[in-house]
Coordinates of C-alpha atoms in Angstrom, one line a residue:
X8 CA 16.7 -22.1 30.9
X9 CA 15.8 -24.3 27.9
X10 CA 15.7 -27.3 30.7
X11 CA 13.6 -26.1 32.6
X12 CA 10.9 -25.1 30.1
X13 CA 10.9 -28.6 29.4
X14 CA 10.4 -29.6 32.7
X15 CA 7.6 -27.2 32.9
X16 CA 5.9 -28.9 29.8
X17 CA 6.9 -32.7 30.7
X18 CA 4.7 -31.7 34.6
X19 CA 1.7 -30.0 32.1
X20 CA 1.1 -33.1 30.0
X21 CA 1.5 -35.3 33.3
X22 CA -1.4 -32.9 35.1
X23 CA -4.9 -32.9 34.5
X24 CA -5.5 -28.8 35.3
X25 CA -2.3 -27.7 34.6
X26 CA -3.2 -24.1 35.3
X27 CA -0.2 -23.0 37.9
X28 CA 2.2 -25.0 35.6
X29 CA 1.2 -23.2 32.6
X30 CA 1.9 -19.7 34.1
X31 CA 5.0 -20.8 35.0
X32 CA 5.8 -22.3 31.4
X33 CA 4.6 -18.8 29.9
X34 CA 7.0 -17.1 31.9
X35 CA 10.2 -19.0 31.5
X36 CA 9.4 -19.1 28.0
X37 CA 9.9 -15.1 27.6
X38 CA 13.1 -15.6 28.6
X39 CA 14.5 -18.5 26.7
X40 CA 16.4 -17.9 23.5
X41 CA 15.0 -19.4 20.4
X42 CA 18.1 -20.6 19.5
X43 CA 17.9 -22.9 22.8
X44 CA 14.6 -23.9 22.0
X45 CA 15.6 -25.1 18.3
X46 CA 18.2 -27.3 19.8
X47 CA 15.4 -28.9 22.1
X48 CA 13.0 -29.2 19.1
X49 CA 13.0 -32.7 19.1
X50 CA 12.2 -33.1 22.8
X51 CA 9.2 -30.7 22.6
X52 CA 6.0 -32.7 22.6
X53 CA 3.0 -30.3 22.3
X54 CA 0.2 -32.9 21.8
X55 CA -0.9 -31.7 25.9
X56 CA -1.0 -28.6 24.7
X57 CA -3.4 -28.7 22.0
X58 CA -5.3 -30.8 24.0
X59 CA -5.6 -28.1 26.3
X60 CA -7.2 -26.2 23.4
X61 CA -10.1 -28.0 23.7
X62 CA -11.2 -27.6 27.4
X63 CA -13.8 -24.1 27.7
X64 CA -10.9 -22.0 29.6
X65 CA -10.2 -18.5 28.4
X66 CA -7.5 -17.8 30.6
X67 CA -5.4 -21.3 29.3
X68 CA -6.3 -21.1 25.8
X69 CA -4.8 -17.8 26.1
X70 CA -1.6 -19.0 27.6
X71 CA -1.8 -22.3 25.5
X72 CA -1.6 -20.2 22.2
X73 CA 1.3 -17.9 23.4
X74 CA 3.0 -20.9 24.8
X75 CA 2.6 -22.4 21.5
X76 CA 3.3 -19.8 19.6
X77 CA 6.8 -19.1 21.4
X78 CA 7.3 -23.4 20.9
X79 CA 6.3 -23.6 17.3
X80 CA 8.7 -21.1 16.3
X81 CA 11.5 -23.4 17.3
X82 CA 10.5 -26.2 14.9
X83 CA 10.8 -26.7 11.3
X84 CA 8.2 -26.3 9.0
X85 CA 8.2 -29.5 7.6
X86 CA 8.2 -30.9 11.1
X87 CA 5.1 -29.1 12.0
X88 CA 3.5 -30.0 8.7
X89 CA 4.4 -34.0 8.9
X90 CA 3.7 -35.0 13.0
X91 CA 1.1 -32.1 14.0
X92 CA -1.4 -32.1 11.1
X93 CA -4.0 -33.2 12.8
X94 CA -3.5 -30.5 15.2
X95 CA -3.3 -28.1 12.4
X96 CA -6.9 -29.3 11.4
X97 CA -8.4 -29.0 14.5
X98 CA -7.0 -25.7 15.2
X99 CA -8.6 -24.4 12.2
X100 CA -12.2 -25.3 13.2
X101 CA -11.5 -24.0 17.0
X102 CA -14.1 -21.8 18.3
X103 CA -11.8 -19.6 19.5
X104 CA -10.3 -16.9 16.9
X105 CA -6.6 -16.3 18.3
X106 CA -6.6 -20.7 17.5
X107 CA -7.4 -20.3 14.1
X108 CA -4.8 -17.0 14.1
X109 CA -1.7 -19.5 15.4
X110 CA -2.6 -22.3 13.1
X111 CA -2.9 -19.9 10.0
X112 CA 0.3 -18.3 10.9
X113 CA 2.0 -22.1 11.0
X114 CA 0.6 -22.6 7.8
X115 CA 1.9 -19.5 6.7
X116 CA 5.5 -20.8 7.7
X117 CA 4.5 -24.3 6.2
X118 CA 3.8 -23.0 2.5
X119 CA 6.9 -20.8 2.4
X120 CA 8.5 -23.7 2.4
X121 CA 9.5 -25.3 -0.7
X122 CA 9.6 -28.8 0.8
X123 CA 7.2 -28.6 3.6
X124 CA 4.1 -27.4 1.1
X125 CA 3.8 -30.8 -0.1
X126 CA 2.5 -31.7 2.7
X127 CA -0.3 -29.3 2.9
X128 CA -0.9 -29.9 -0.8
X129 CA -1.4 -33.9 -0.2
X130 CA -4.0 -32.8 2.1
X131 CA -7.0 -32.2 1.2
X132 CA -9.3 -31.7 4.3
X133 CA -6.7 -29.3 5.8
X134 CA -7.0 -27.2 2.5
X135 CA -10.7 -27.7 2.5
X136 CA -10.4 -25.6 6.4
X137 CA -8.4 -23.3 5.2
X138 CA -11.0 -22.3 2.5
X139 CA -13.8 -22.1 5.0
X140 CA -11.9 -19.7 7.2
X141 CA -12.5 -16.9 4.2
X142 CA -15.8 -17.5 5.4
X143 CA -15.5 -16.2 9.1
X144 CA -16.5 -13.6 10.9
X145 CA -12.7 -12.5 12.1
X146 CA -11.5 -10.7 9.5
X147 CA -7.7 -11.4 10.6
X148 CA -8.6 -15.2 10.1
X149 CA -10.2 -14.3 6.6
X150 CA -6.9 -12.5 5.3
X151 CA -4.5 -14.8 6.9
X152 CA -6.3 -17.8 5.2
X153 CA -6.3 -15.8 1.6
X154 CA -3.0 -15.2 2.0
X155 CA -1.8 -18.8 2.5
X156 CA -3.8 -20.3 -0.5
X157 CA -2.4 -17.3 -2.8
X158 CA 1.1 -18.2 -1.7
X159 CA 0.2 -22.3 -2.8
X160 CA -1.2 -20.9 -6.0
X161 CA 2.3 -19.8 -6.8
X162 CA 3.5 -23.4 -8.0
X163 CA 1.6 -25.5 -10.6
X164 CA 0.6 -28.3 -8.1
X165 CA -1.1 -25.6 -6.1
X166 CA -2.8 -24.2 -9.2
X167 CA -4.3 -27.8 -9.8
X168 CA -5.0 -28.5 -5.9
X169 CA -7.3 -25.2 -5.9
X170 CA -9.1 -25.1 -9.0
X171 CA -8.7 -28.8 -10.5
X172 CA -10.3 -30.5 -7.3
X173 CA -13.6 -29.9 -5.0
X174 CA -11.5 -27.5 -3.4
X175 CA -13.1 -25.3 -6.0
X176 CA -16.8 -25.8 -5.3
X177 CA -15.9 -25.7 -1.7
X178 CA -14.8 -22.0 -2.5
X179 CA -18.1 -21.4 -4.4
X180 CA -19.8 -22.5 -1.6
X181 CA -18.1 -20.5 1.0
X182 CA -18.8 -17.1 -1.5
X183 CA -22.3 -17.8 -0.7
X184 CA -21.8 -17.3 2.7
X185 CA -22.8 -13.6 2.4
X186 CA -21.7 -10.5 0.1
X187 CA -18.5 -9.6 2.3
X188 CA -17.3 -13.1 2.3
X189 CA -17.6 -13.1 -1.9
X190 CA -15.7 -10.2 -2.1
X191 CA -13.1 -11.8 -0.2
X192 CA -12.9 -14.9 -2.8
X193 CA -12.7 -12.1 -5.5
X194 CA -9.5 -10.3 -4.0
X195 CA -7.9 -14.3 -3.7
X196 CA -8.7 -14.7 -7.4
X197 CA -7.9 -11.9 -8.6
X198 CA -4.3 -12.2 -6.4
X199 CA -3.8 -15.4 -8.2
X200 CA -4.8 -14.0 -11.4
X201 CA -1.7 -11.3 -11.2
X202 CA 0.7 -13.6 -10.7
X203 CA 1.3 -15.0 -14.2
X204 CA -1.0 -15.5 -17.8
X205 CA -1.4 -19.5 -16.2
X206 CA -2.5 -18.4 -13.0
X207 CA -5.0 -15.9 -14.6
X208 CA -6.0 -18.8 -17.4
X209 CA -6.5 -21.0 -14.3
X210 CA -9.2 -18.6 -12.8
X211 CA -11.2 -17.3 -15.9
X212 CA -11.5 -21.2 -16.4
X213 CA -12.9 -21.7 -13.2
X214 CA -15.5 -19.0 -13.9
X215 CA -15.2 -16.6 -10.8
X216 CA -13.0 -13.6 -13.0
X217 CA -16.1 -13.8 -15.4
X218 CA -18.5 -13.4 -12.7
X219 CA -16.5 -10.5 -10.6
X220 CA -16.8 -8.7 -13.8
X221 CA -20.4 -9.5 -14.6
X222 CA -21.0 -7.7 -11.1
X223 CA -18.6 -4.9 -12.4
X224 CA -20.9 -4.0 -14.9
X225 CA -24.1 -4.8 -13.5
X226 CA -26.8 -2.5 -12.2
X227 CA -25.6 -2.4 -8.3
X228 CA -23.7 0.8 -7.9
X229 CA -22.6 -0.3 -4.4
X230 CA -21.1 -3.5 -5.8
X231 CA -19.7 -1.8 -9.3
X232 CA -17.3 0.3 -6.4
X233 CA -15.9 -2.5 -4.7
X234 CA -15.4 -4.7 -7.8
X235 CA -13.4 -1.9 -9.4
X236 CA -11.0 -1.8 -7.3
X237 CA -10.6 -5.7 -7.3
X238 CA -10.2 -4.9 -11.3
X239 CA -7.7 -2.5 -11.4
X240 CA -5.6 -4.5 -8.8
X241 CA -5.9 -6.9 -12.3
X242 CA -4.6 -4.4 -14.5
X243 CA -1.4 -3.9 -12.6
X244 CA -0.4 -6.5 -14.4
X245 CA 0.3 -6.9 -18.8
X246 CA -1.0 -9.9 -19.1
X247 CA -4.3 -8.1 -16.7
X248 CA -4.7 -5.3 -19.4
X249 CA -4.6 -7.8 -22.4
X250 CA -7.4 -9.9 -21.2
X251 CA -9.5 -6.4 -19.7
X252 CA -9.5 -5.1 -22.9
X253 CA -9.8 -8.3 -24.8
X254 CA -12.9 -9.3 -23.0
X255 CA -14.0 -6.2 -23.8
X256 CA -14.0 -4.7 -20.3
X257 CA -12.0 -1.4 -20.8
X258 CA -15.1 -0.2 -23.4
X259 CA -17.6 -1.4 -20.7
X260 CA -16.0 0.7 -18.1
X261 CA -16.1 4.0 -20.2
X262 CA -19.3 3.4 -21.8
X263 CA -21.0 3.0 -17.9
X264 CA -18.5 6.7 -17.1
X265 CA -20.5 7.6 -20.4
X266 CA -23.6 7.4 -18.8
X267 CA -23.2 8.7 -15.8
X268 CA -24.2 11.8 -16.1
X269 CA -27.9 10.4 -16.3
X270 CA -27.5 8.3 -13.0
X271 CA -28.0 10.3 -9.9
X272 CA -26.3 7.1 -8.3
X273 CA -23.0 7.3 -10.3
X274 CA -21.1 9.1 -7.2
X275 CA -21.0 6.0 -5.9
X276 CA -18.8 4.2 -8.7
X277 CA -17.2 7.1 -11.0
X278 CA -14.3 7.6 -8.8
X279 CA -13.0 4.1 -8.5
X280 CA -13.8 4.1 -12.5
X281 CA -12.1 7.4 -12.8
X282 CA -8.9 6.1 -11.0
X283 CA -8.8 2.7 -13.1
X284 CA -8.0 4.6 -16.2
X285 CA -5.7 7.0 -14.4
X286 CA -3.6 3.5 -13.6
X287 CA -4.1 2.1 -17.2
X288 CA -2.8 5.1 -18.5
X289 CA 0.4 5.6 -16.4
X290 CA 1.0 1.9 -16.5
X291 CA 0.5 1.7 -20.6
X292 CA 0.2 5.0 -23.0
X293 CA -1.1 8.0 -21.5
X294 CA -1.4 9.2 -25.2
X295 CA -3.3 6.1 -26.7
X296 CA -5.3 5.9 -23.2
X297 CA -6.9 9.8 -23.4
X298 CA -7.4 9.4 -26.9
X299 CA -9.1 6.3 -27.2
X300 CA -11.5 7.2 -24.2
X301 CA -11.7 10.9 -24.7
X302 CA -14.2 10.6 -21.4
X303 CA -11.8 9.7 -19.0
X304 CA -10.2 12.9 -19.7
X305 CA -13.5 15.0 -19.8
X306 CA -14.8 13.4 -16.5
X307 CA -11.5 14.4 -14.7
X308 CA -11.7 17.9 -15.6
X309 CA -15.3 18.3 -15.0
X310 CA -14.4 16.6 -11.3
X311 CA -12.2 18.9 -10.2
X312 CA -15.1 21.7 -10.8
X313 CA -16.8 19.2 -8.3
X314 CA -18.4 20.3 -4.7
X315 CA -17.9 16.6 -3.4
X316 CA -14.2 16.6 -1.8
X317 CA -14.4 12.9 -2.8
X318 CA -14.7 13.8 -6.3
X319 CA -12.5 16.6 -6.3
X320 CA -10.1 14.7 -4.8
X321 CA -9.5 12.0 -6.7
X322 CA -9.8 13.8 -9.9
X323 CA -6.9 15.7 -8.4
X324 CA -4.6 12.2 -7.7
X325 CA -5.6 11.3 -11.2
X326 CA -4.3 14.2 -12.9
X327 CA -1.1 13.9 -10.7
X328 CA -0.9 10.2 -11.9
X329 CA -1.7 11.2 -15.6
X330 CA 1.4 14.4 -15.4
X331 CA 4.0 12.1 -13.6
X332 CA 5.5 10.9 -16.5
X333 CA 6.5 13.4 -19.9
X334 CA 4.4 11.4 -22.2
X335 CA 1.0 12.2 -19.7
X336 CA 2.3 16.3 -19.1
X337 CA 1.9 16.5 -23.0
X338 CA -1.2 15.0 -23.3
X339 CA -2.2 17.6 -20.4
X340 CA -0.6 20.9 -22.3
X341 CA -2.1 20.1 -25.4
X342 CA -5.8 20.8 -23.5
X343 CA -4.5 24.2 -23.2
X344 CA -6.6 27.2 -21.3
X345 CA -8.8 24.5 -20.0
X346 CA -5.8 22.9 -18.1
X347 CA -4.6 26.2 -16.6
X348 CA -8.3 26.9 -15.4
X349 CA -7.5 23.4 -13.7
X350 CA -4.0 24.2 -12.1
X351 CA -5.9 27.6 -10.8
X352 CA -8.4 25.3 -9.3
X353 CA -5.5 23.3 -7.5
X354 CA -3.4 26.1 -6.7
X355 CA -6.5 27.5 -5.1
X356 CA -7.7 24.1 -3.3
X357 CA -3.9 23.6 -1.6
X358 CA -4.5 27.1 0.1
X359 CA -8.2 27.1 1.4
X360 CA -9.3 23.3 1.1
X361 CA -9.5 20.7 4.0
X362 CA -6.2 19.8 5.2
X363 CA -6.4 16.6 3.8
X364 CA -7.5 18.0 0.0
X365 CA -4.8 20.7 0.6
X366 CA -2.3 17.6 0.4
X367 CA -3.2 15.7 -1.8
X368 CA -3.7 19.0 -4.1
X369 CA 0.5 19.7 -2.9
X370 CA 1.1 15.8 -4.2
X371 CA -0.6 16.1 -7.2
X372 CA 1.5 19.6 -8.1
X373 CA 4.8 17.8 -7.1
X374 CA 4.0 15.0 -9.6
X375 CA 3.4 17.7 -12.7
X376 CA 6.0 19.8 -12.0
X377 CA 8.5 17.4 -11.7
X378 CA 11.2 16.9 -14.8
X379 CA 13.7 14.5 -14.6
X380 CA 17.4 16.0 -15.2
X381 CA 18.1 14.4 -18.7
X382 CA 14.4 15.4 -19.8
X383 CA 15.0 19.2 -19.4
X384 CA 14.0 20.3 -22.5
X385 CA 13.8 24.2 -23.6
X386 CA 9.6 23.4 -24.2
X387 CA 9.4 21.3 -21.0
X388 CA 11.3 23.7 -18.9
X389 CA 8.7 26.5 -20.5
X390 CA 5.8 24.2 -19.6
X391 CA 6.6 23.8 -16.6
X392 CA 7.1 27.3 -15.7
X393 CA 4.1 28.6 -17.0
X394 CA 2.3 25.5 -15.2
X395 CA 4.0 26.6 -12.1
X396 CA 3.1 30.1 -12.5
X397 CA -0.8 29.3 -13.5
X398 CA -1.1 28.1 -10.0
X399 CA -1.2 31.4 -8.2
X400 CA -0.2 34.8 -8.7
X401 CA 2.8 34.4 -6.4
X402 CA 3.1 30.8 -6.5
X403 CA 6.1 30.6 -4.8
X404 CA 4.8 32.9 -1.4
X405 CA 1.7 30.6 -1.2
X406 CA 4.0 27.4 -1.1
X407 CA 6.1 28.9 1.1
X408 CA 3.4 30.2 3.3
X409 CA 1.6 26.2 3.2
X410 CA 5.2 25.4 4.6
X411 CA 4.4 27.8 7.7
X412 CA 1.5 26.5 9.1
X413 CA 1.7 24.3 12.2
X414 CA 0.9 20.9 10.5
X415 CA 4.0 18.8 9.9
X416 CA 2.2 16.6 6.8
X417 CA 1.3 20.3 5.2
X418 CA 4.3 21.9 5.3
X419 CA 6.5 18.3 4.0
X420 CA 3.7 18.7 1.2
X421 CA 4.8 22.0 0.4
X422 CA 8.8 21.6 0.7
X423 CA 8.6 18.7 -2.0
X424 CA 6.8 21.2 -4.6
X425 CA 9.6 23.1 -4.3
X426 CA 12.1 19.8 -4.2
X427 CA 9.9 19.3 -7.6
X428 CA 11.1 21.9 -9.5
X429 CA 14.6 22.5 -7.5
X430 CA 16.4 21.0 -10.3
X431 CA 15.4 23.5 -12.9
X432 CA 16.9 26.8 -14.0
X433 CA 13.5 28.7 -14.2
X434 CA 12.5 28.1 -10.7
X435 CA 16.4 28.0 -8.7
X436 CA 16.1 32.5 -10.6
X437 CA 13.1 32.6 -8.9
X438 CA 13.9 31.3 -5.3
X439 CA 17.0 33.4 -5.6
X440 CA 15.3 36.6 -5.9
X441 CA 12.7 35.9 -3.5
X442 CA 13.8 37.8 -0.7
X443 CA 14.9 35.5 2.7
X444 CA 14.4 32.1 0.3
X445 CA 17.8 30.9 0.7
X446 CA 18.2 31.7 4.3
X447 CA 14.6 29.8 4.6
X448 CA 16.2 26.7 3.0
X449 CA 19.3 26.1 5.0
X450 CA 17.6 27.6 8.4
X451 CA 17.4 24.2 10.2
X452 CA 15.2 25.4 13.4
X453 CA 12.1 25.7 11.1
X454 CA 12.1 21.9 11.1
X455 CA 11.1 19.5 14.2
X456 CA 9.6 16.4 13.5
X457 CA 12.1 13.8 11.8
X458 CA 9.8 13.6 8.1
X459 CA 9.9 17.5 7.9
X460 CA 13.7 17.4 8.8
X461 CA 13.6 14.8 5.9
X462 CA 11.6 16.7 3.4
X463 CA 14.2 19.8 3.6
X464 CA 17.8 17.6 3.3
X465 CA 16.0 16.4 -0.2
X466 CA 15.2 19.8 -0.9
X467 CA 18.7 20.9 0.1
X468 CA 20.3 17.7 -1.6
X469 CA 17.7 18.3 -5.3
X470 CA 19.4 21.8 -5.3
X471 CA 22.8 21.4 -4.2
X472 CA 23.4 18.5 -6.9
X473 CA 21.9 20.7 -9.8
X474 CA 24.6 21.4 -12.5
X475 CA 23.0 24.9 -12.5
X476 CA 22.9 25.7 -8.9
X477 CA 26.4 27.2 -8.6
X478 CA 25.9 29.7 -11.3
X479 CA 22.7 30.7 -9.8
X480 CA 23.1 31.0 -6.6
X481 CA 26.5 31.8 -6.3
X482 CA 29.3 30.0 -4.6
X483 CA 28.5 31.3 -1.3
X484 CA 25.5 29.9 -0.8
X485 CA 26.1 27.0 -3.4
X486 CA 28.9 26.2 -0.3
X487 CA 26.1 27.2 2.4
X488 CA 23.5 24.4 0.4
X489 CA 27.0 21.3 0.4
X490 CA 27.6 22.2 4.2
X491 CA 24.0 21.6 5.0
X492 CA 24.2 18.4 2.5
X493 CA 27.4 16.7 4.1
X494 CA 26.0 17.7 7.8
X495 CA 23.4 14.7 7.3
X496 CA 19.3 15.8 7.8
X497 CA 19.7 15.8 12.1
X498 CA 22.5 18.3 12.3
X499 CA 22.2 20.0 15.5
X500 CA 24.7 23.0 16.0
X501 CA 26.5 22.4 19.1
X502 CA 26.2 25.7 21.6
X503 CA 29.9 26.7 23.2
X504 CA 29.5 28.1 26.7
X505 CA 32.4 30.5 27.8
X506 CA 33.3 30.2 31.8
X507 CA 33.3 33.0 34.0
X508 CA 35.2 33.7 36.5
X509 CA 33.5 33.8 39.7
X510 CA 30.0 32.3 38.1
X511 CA 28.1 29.6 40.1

């Protein structure tokens, strides 16, 4: 099969308008092993190809890139990078989008590889095109090309080809292509940036993190909400948050949530800037974080009273974010009534909001609720019961009632509330005595999609592996909970039929 697809491409590069042949190559192609093909690497010559590339023909450009495609596979990296370079370059400034597509994806291959990158490295028009192609319209082109220049920015050469060379005032030049295309040089940088404290030295010297956050805290409210996501993708990392709040940043960001209240804009911006400090302070000191910028926490609670969904809702993730971890569900308690008004609020939300708001309002209760076995303190234990029974007045009915209604990503919202608290004494007393609980947990033809199938086995599995389940329960249905655990999630119950005499 192999020797005939050679065939096939020795007759396209002897024929002028190849069209027939190239069908035929397409289709032998599909069925050729790419295994086969690597062993005929060396005998593939794809200079007709590209040439082929260059004629106005939609339907052979077509096959030429799939063709190609299926070819290219077969060879080495550093093959491609050393004898088809000049290929590579033309490809790049093809009219044609699914060109550029194939030739960034080569590229791609080319600088995952340790020894083949060189060669893309030591040139420095074929880096200069990749640059440009942030520039296009396509946005597949735009992200394939970011990608490829944040994977060379990984070594120190690469570090010094981008921003120690006119590679970096051909990147200047390409952000001025329009806003869009600017924001796309910012998401590169600020990729690079995350990578190490030398990559992030690399661009605050080149002088594009300095202007990204000049346009963070500048007067365009449309711009402030795109930058600050770009930002807290920065403060992911350590070394992110030590030169945010060195450069002064972090104060910025809560003085401009300060004033918000005066701009009748700030609806635009204050939920991107509301969900920045909800990362900081997951990712660093919850404590140190709410007390420092006593607004953050103000702005959150004053959100959820919000009539804007979007605000509600992310004032809603935040607080989820802020309770997932021990050190954030204290800082919550110590606001006392005024976080119970807030868990009414949610309780309230996951029963009559949007579907969507209902969910994320069931996420964001999972995440508070949730105590780690070996953090099951007395006090926690009481928090988290009286959290719990802030939420409704019969908490448990409204979840289980969520878990009723006929949408699949609803009612797996609702069974991980109760796989959220399934590990704890307080609530296994309460599912107990709720009459037809247990027989609702190991009934299996409530579920019917594989991820609500899913959702109960790790509510099954949270309760069958507590220390305390046995005791509660009792050993009936503790037996009843390990059956339903060693039966695996898909367990279907095989139905006997008994033969009757005489029965057609």
């Amino acid at each position: 099969m192999a020797a005939q697809a050679l065939a096939l491409l020795r007759e396209v590069a002897r024929l002028e308008a190849p069209l027939e042949e190239l069908r035929a190559l397409h289709s032998v192609l599909q069925a050729v092993p790419l295994n086969e093909l690597r062993e005929q690497a060396a005998e593939l010559r794809l200079g007709p190809l590209f040439s082929l590339l260059d004629e106005n023909h939609r339907e052979k450009t077509a096959l030429c890139v799939s063709i190609l495609e299926r070819l290219l596979q077969a060879m080495e990296p550093v093959h491609v990078a050393r004898n088809l370079r000049v290929d590579l370059q033309r490809g790049l400034i093809h009219p044609d989008d699914s060109v550029k597509i194939l030739t960034l994806s080569q590229i791609g291959r080319i600088v995952e590889n340790s020894d083949a990158v060189t060669e893309i490295l030591n040139n420095a028009e074929l880096l200069k095109q990749i640059v440009y192609c942030i520039g296009g319209e396509n946005l597949s082109v735009a992200k394939a090309a970011i990608k490829s220049l944040s994977r060379i920015s990984l070594t120190q050469a690469g570090l010094e080809a981008l921003f120690e060379s006119n590679l970096l005032d051909d990147l200047k030049s390409v952000m001025k292509t329009n806003d869009i295309v600017r924001y796309r040089v910012y998401e590169l940088i600020v990729e690079i940036s995350s990578v190490s404290p030398e990559s992030l030295n690399y661009c605050t010297t080149s002088g594009l993190v300095t202007q990204l956050l000049r346009e963070l805290t500048g007067e365009d409210v449309l711009v402030r909400a795109t930058c600050i996501e770009m930002v807290t993708s920065l403060a992911y990392t350590h070394h992110g948050r030590q030169y945010l709040a060195q450069e002064g940043v972090i104060d910025q960001i809560s003085n401009i949530i300060v004033g918000a209240d005066s701009d009748p804009f700030s609806s635009f911006y204050l939920p991107g800037f509301v969900k920045f400090f909800g990362n900081l302070a997951v990712m660093d000191s919850p404590q140190q974080i709410c007390e420092r910028y006593p607004i953050f926490v103000e702005k959150v609670f004053e959100m959820t009273e919000s009539q804007d969904p979007t605000m509600t809702g992310v004032a809603v993730d935040t607080v989820g974010i802020l309770g997932s971890n021990v050190e954030g569900k204290q800082v919550l308690q110590k606001t006392g009534t005024r976080f119970e008004r807030l868990l009414m609020r949610i309780g309230h939300q996951s029963k009559n909001a949007p579907v969507e708001l209902k969910i994320r309002c069931l996420d964001a209760i999972s995440s508070l609720l949730y105590l780690p076995p070996e953090q099951q303190t007395d006090d926690l234990l009481r928090m988290t019961e009286s959290w719990f029974s802030a939420l409704s007045r019969d908490p448990l009915e409204l979840f289980r009632g969520i878990s009723s209604q006929p949408f699949p990503e609803l009612h797996c919202a609702a069974l991980k509330v109760f796989t959220a608290i399934a590990n704890q004494p307080w609530a296994q007393k309460l599912m107990f005595n709720s009459p037809g609980f247990v027989e609702y947990v190991v009934d299996r033809s409530v579920e019917h999609d594989k991820a609500s199938k899913d959702a109960k086995y790790e509510l099954v599995k949270a309760l069958a592996n507590s220390k305390t389940i046995a005791e509660i329960f009792g050993n009936p249905n503790y037996l009843r909970l390990r059956t339903y655990l060693s039966e695996g999630p898909y367990y279907v119950k095989p139905v006997s039929t008994t033969a009757v005499e005489g029965a057609e």
